[in-house]
mmCIF file with all atom_site columns, C-alpha atoms in Angstrom:
data_model
loop_
_atom_site.group_PDB
_atom_site.id
_atom_site.type_symbol
_atom_site.label_atom_id
_atom_site.label_alt_id
_atom_site.label_comp_id
_atom_site.label_asym_id
_atom_site.label_entity_id
_atom_site.label_seq_id
_atom_site.pdbx_PDB_ins_code
_atom_site.Cartn_x
_atom_site.Cartn_y
_atom_site.Cartn_z
_atom_site.occupancy
_atom_site.B_iso_or_equiv
_atom_site.pdbx_formal_charge
_atom_site.auth_seq_id
_atom_site.auth_comp_id
_atom_site.auth_asym_id
_atom_site.auth_atom_id
_atom_site.pdbx_PDB_model_num
ATOM 1   C CA . MET A 1 1   ? -94.785 -18.242 -25.906 1.00 0.00 ? 2   MET A CA 1
ATOM 2   C CA . LEU A 1 2   ? -92.718 -15.334 -27.037 1.00 0.00 ? 3   LEU A CA 1
ATOM 3   C CA . LYS A 1 3   ? -93.505 -13.655 -30.120 1.00 0.00 ? 4   LYS A CA 1
ATOM 4   C CA . LYS A 1 4   ? -91.191 -13.282 -33.235 1.00 0.00 ? 5   LYS A CA 1
ATOM 5   C CA . PHE A 1 5   ? -90.122 -9.970  -34.642 1.00 0.00 ? 6   PHE A CA 1
ATOM 6   C CA . THR A 1 6   ? -90.275 -9.591  -38.362 1.00 0.00 ? 7   THR A CA 1
ATOM 7   C CA . VAL A 1 7   ? -88.278 -7.025  -40.327 1.00 0.00 ? 8   VAL A CA 1
ATOM 8   C CA . THR A 1 8   ? -92.002 -5.224  -40.464 1.00 0.00 ? 9   THR A CA 1
ATOM 9   C CA . ASP A 1 9   ? -92.315 -5.306  -36.704 1.00 0.00 ? 10  ASP A CA 1
ATOM 10  C CA . LEU A 1 10  ? -88.705 -3.794  -36.154 1.00 0.00 ? 11  LEU A CA 1
ATOM 11  C CA . GLN A 1 11  ? -89.494 -1.172  -38.638 1.00 0.00 ? 12  GLN A CA 1
ATOM 12  C CA . ASN A 1 12  ? -92.749 -0.275  -36.590 1.00 0.00 ? 13  ASN A CA 1
ATOM 13  C CA . VAL A 1 13  ? -90.926 -0.326  -33.270 1.00 0.00 ? 14  VAL A CA 1
ATOM 14  C CA . ALA A 1 14  ? -88.635 2.126   -34.359 1.00 0.00 ? 15  ALA A CA 1
ATOM 15  C CA . ARG A 1 15  ? -91.187 4.526   -35.866 1.00 0.00 ? 16  ARG A CA 1
ATOM 16  C CA . GLY A 1 16  ? -93.055 4.284   -31.990 1.00 0.00 ? 17  GLY A CA 1
ATOM 17  C CA . GLY A 1 17  ? -96.147 2.266   -33.288 1.00 0.00 ? 18  GLY A CA 1
ATOM 18  C CA . MET A 1 18  ? -95.170 -1.179  -31.306 1.00 0.00 ? 19  MET A CA 1
ATOM 19  C CA . ALA A 1 19  ? -93.419 -1.715  -28.428 1.00 0.00 ? 20  ALA A CA 1
ATOM 20  C CA . PRO A 1 20  ? -89.924 -3.385  -28.503 1.00 0.00 ? 21  PRO A CA 1
ATOM 21  C CA . PRO A 1 21  ? -88.819 -7.042  -27.972 1.00 0.00 ? 22  PRO A CA 1
ATOM 22  C CA . PRO A 1 22  ? -87.862 -7.813  -24.516 1.00 0.00 ? 23  PRO A CA 1
ATOM 23  C CA . CYS A 1 23  ? -83.685 -7.658  -24.896 1.00 0.00 ? 24  CYS A CA 1
ATOM 24  C CA . ASP A 1 24  ? -84.257 -3.801  -25.933 1.00 0.00 ? 25  ASP A CA 1
ATOM 25  C CA . ASP A 1 25  ? -86.179 -3.524  -22.836 1.00 0.00 ? 26  ASP A CA 1
ATOM 26  C CA . THR A 1 26  ? -83.631 -5.354  -20.623 1.00 0.00 ? 27  THR A CA 1
ATOM 27  C CA . MET A 1 27  ? -80.621 -3.350  -22.093 1.00 0.00 ? 28  MET A CA 1
ATOM 28  C CA . GLN A 1 28  ? -82.553 -0.330  -21.283 1.00 0.00 ? 29  GLN A CA 1
ATOM 29  C CA . LEU A 1 29  ? -82.211 0.765   -25.327 1.00 0.00 ? 30  LEU A CA 1
ATOM 30  C CA . THR A 1 30  ? -84.404 3.046   -26.895 1.00 0.00 ? 31  THR A CA 1
ATOM 31  C CA . VAL A 1 31  ? -84.276 3.009   -30.657 1.00 0.00 ? 32  VAL A CA 1
ATOM 32  C CA . HIS A 1 32  ? -84.886 7.028   -31.862 1.00 0.00 ? 33  HIS A CA 1
ATOM 33  C CA . SER A 1 33  ? -85.184 5.976   -35.679 1.00 0.00 ? 34  SER A CA 1
ATOM 34  C CA . ALA A 1 34  ? -84.219 3.600   -38.234 1.00 0.00 ? 35  ALA A CA 1
ATOM 35  C CA . GLU A 1 35  ? -84.099 4.349   -42.048 1.00 0.00 ? 36  GLU A CA 1
ATOM 36  C CA . ASN A 1 36  ? -82.632 3.794   -45.302 1.00 0.00 ? 37  ASN A CA 1
ATOM 37  C CA . GLY A 1 37  ? -79.599 1.802   -43.376 1.00 0.00 ? 38  GLY A CA 1
ATOM 38  C CA . VAL A 1 38  ? -78.950 4.117   -40.581 1.00 0.00 ? 39  VAL A CA 1
ATOM 39  C CA . ALA A 1 39  ? -80.394 3.525   -36.960 1.00 0.00 ? 40  ALA A CA 1
ATOM 40  C CA . LYS A 1 40  ? -80.074 6.245   -34.088 1.00 0.00 ? 41  LYS A CA 1
ATOM 41  C CA . GLY A 1 41  ? -80.751 5.386   -30.171 1.00 0.00 ? 42  GLY A CA 1
ATOM 42  C CA . THR A 1 42  ? -79.625 5.708   -26.625 1.00 0.00 ? 43  THR A CA 1
ATOM 43  C CA . TRP A 1 43  ? -78.892 3.526   -24.345 1.00 0.00 ? 44  TRP A CA 1
ATOM 44  C CA . CYS A 1 44  ? -78.867 3.920   -20.423 1.00 0.00 ? 45  CYS A CA 1
ATOM 45  C CA . VAL A 1 45  ? -76.254 2.524   -18.598 1.00 0.00 ? 46  VAL A CA 1
ATOM 46  C CA . ASP A 1 46  ? -77.192 2.228   -14.684 1.00 0.00 ? 47  ASP A CA 1
ATOM 47  C CA . ARG A 1 47  ? -75.373 -0.037  -12.017 1.00 0.00 ? 48  ARG A CA 1
ATOM 48  C CA . LYS A 1 48  ? -76.279 -2.895  -13.493 1.00 0.00 ? 49  LYS A CA 1
ATOM 49  C CA . TYR A 1 49  ? -74.120 -2.831  -16.321 1.00 0.00 ? 50  TYR A CA 1
ATOM 50  C CA . ILE A 1 50  ? -70.606 -1.695  -14.384 1.00 0.00 ? 51  ILE A CA 1
ATOM 51  C CA . ASN A 1 51  ? -68.321 -4.190  -13.743 1.00 0.00 ? 52  ASN A CA 1
ATOM 52  C CA . GLY A 1 52  ? -65.740 -4.689  -10.616 1.00 0.00 ? 53  GLY A CA 1
ATOM 53  C CA . LEU A 1 53  ? -63.525 -1.877  -12.168 1.00 0.00 ? 54  LEU A CA 1
ATOM 54  C CA . GLY A 1 54  ? -66.482 0.707   -12.152 1.00 0.00 ? 55  GLY A CA 1
ATOM 55  C CA . VAL A 1 55  ? -66.587 0.828   -15.984 1.00 0.00 ? 56  VAL A CA 1
ATOM 56  C CA . ALA A 1 56  ? -69.483 -0.768  -18.198 1.00 0.00 ? 57  ALA A CA 1
ATOM 57  C CA . MET A 1 57  ? -68.546 -4.096  -19.279 1.00 0.00 ? 58  MET A CA 1
ATOM 58  C CA . GLY A 1 58  ? -67.860 -4.753  -22.808 1.00 0.00 ? 59  GLY A CA 1
ATOM 59  C CA . GLY A 1 59  ? -69.932 -7.321  -23.562 1.00 0.00 ? 60  GLY A CA 1
ATOM 60  C CA . PHE A 1 60  ? -73.037 -4.984  -22.808 1.00 0.00 ? 61  PHE A CA 1
ATOM 61  C CA . LEU A 1 61  ? -71.714 -2.325  -25.193 1.00 0.00 ? 62  LEU A CA 1
ATOM 62  C CA . SER A 1 62  ? -71.403 -5.174  -27.813 1.00 0.00 ? 63  SER A CA 1
ATOM 63  C CA . ALA A 1 63  ? -75.059 -6.584  -27.096 1.00 0.00 ? 64  ALA A CA 1
ATOM 64  C CA . ALA A 1 64  ? -76.189 -2.571  -27.275 1.00 0.00 ? 65  ALA A CA 1
ATOM 65  C CA . ALA A 1 65  ? -74.429 -2.350  -30.746 1.00 0.00 ? 66  ALA A CA 1
ATOM 66  C CA . ASP A 1 66  ? -75.572 -5.267  -31.851 1.00 0.00 ? 67  ASP A CA 1
ATOM 67  C CA . ILE A 1 67  ? -79.195 -4.340  -30.807 1.00 0.00 ? 68  ILE A CA 1
ATOM 68  C CA . MET A 1 68  ? -78.792 -1.339  -32.878 1.00 0.00 ? 69  MET A CA 1
ATOM 69  C CA . MET A 1 69  ? -77.376 -2.871  -36.018 1.00 0.00 ? 70  MET A CA 1
ATOM 70  C CA . ALA A 1 70  ? -80.529 -4.736  -36.294 1.00 0.00 ? 71  ALA A CA 1
ATOM 71  C CA . TYR A 1 71  ? -82.858 -1.954  -36.669 1.00 0.00 ? 72  TYR A CA 1
ATOM 72  C CA . ALA A 1 72  ? -80.652 -0.219  -39.266 1.00 0.00 ? 73  ALA A CA 1
ATOM 73  C CA . ILE A 1 73  ? -80.634 -3.787  -41.413 1.00 0.00 ? 74  ILE A CA 1
ATOM 74  C CA . SER A 1 74  ? -84.282 -4.318  -40.895 1.00 0.00 ? 75  SER A CA 1
ATOM 75  C CA . SER A 1 75  ? -84.951 -0.442  -42.339 1.00 0.00 ? 76  SER A CA 1
ATOM 76  C CA . MET A 1 76  ? -83.637 -2.149  -45.501 1.00 0.00 ? 77  MET A CA 1
ATOM 77  C CA . LEU A 1 77  ? -85.633 -4.948  -45.551 1.00 0.00 ? 78  LEU A CA 1
ATOM 78  C CA . LYS A 1 78  ? -88.963 -6.418  -47.005 1.00 0.00 ? 79  LYS A CA 1
ATOM 79  C CA . GLU A 1 79  ? -90.942 -9.115  -45.997 1.00 0.00 ? 80  GLU A CA 1
ATOM 80  C CA . PRO A 1 80  ? -90.112 -12.170 -46.485 1.00 0.00 ? 81  PRO A CA 1
ATOM 81  C CA . GLU A 1 81  ? -86.973 -11.581 -45.936 1.00 0.00 ? 82  GLU A CA 1
ATOM 82  C CA . GLY A 1 82  ? -85.005 -12.026 -42.461 1.00 0.00 ? 83  GLY A CA 1
ATOM 83  C CA . PHE A 1 83  ? -81.423 -11.845 -41.014 1.00 0.00 ? 84  PHE A CA 1
ATOM 84  C CA . ALA A 1 84  ? -78.571 -12.875 -38.599 1.00 0.00 ? 85  ALA A CA 1
ATOM 85  C CA . SER A 1 85  ? -75.543 -11.583 -37.646 1.00 0.00 ? 86  SER A CA 1
ATOM 86  C CA . ILE A 1 86  ? -72.345 -13.831 -38.770 1.00 0.00 ? 87  ILE A CA 1
ATOM 87  C CA . ASP A 1 87  ? -69.863 -12.225 -36.768 1.00 0.00 ? 88  ASP A CA 1
ATOM 88  C CA . LEU A 1 88  ? -69.741 -9.043  -34.632 1.00 0.00 ? 89  LEU A CA 1
ATOM 89  C CA . ASP A 1 89  ? -66.552 -7.381  -33.440 1.00 0.00 ? 90  ASP A CA 1
ATOM 90  C CA . THR A 1 90  ? -66.299 -4.595  -30.868 1.00 0.00 ? 91  THR A CA 1
ATOM 91  C CA . THR A 1 91  ? -62.971 -2.211  -30.527 1.00 0.00 ? 92  THR A CA 1
ATOM 92  C CA . PHE A 1 92  ? -62.939 0.068   -27.386 1.00 0.00 ? 93  PHE A CA 1
ATOM 93  C CA . HIS A 1 93  ? -61.655 3.235   -27.669 1.00 0.00 ? 94  HIS A CA 1
ATOM 94  C CA . ARG A 1 94  ? -61.738 4.104   -23.954 1.00 0.00 ? 95  ARG A CA 1
ATOM 95  C CA . PRO A 1 95  ? -63.997 3.320   -20.960 1.00 0.00 ? 96  PRO A CA 1
ATOM 96  C CA . THR A 1 96  ? -68.038 3.751   -20.562 1.00 0.00 ? 97  THR A CA 1
ATOM 97  C CA . PHE A 1 97  ? -69.567 4.921   -17.099 1.00 0.00 ? 98  PHE A CA 1
ATOM 98  C CA . GLU A 1 98  ? -73.057 5.496   -16.052 1.00 0.00 ? 99  GLU A CA 1
ATOM 99  C CA . GLY A 1 99  ? -75.261 7.650   -17.941 1.00 0.00 ? 100 GLY A CA 1
ATOM 100 C CA . GLU A 1 100 ? -75.929 7.968   -21.487 1.00 0.00 ? 101 GLU A CA 1
ATOM 101 C CA . VAL A 1 101 ? -74.586 6.461   -24.393 1.00 0.00 ? 102 VAL A CA 1
ATOM 102 C CA . ALA A 1 102 ? -75.850 7.252   -27.965 1.00 0.00 ? 103 ALA A CA 1
ATOM 103 C CA . ILE A 1 103 ? -75.733 4.901   -30.856 1.00 0.00 ? 104 ILE A CA 1
ATOM 104 C CA . GLU A 1 104 ? -75.674 5.156   -34.545 1.00 0.00 ? 105 GLU A CA 1
ATOM 105 C CA . ALA A 1 105 ? -75.409 2.076   -36.590 1.00 0.00 ? 106 ALA A CA 1
ATOM 106 C CA . VAL A 1 106 ? -75.093 2.448   -40.532 1.00 0.00 ? 107 VAL A CA 1
ATOM 107 C CA . VAL A 1 107 ? -75.133 -0.079  -43.524 1.00 0.00 ? 108 VAL A CA 1
ATOM 108 C CA . GLU A 1 108 ? -72.185 0.173   -44.693 1.00 0.00 ? 109 GLU A CA 1
ATOM 109 C CA . LYS A 1 109 ? -72.708 -2.324  -47.695 1.00 0.00 ? 110 LYS A CA 1
ATOM 110 C CA . ARG A 1 110 ? -75.327 -4.371  -48.554 1.00 0.00 ? 111 ARG A CA 1
ATOM 111 C CA . GLY A 1 111 ? -75.407 -7.457  -51.215 1.00 0.00 ? 112 GLY A CA 1
ATOM 112 C CA . ARG A 1 112 ? -78.249 -9.653  -51.986 1.00 0.00 ? 113 ARG A CA 1
ATOM 113 C CA . LYS A 1 113 ? -76.950 -12.210 -49.160 1.00 0.00 ? 114 LYS A CA 1
ATOM 114 C CA . LEU A 1 114 ? -74.655 -10.267 -46.729 1.00 0.00 ? 115 LEU A CA 1
ATOM 115 C CA . ALA A 1 115 ? -74.405 -6.379  -45.364 1.00 0.00 ? 116 ALA A CA 1
ATOM 116 C CA . TYR A 1 116 ? -71.837 -4.971  -43.548 1.00 0.00 ? 117 TYR A CA 1
ATOM 117 C CA . VAL A 1 117 ? -73.052 -2.888  -40.316 1.00 0.00 ? 118 VAL A CA 1
ATOM 118 C CA . VAL A 1 118 ? -70.785 -0.571  -38.778 1.00 0.00 ? 119 VAL A CA 1
ATOM 119 C CA . ALA A 1 119 ? -72.076 1.158   -35.142 1.00 0.00 ? 120 ALA A CA 1
ATOM 120 C CA . ASP A 1 120 ? -70.541 3.756   -33.120 1.00 0.00 ? 121 ASP A CA 1
ATOM 121 C CA . LEU A 1 121 ? -71.219 4.345   -29.483 1.00 0.00 ? 122 LEU A CA 1
ATOM 122 C CA . THR A 1 122 ? -70.663 7.602   -28.130 1.00 0.00 ? 123 THR A CA 1
ATOM 123 C CA . GLN A 1 123 ? -70.996 9.165   -24.334 1.00 0.00 ? 124 GLN A CA 1
ATOM 124 C CA . ASN A 1 124 ? -70.595 13.169  -23.466 1.00 0.00 ? 125 ASN A CA 1
ATOM 125 C CA . ASP A 1 125 ? -69.470 13.554  -27.270 1.00 0.00 ? 126 ASP A CA 1
ATOM 126 C CA . LYS A 1 126 ? -66.722 10.960  -27.208 1.00 0.00 ? 127 LYS A CA 1
ATOM 127 C CA . LEU A 1 127 ? -66.274 7.623   -29.085 1.00 0.00 ? 128 LEU A CA 1
ATOM 128 C CA . VAL A 1 128 ? -66.211 5.136   -26.444 1.00 0.00 ? 129 VAL A CA 1
ATOM 129 C CA . ALA A 1 129 ? -66.668 1.851   -28.656 1.00 0.00 ? 130 ALA A CA 1
ATOM 130 C CA . THR A 1 130 ? -66.966 0.770   -32.337 1.00 0.00 ? 131 THR A CA 1
ATOM 131 C CA . CYS A 1 131 ? -68.747 -2.467  -33.882 1.00 0.00 ? 132 CYS A CA 1
ATOM 132 C CA . VAL A 1 132 ? -68.662 -3.912  -36.920 1.00 0.00 ? 133 VAL A CA 1
ATOM 133 C CA . SER A 1 133 ? -70.831 -7.047  -38.135 1.00 0.00 ? 134 SER A CA 1
ATOM 134 C CA . SER A 1 134 ? -71.513 -8.826  -41.328 1.00 0.00 ? 135 SER A CA 1
ATOM 135 C CA . ILE A 1 135 ? -74.982 -9.957  -41.352 1.00 0.00 ? 136 ILE A CA 1
ATOM 136 C CA . LEU A 1 136 ? -76.613 -12.533 -43.137 1.00 0.00 ? 137 LEU A CA 1
ATOM 137 C CA . ILE A 1 137 ? -79.775 -11.610 -45.057 1.00 0.00 ? 138 ILE A CA 1
ATOM 138 C CA . HIS A 1 138 ? -82.394 -14.680 -45.761 1.00 0.00 ? 139 HIS A CA 1
ATOM 139 C CA . GLY A 1 139 ? -85.491 -15.563 -47.121 1.00 0.00 ? 140 GLY A CA 1
ATOM 140 C CA . GLY A 1 140 ? -85.917 -12.945 -49.975 1.00 0.00 ? 141 GLY A CA 1
#
């Protein structure tokens, strides 16, 4: 049975004290830090993410941003709180190619039950995509 990660577990992953969930490994995403509503990491884009036009498929960019946004919100929560994305919208600014993509996710606003999170994805110091999400906070 697959382990269910708590917000504390995600905080421990961000601090390097625990192995990440399988989706992080599948996406080749590394979290470097997550604290006070800001998460930073990198995504290693290789051939498996490239579509027939020679650029990274947009859904993969959205998935990478969604993962990093989870670390951003989890850095602001305490047990037994949890969260779930209720929407996700991605705007693409330029093509993304094989190589490293930096991702920074920031909790722009947090209420008792909802949070608004923004993630910027950059490659070679150029903004390639912006992703926004409303996140439901539960269990607190």
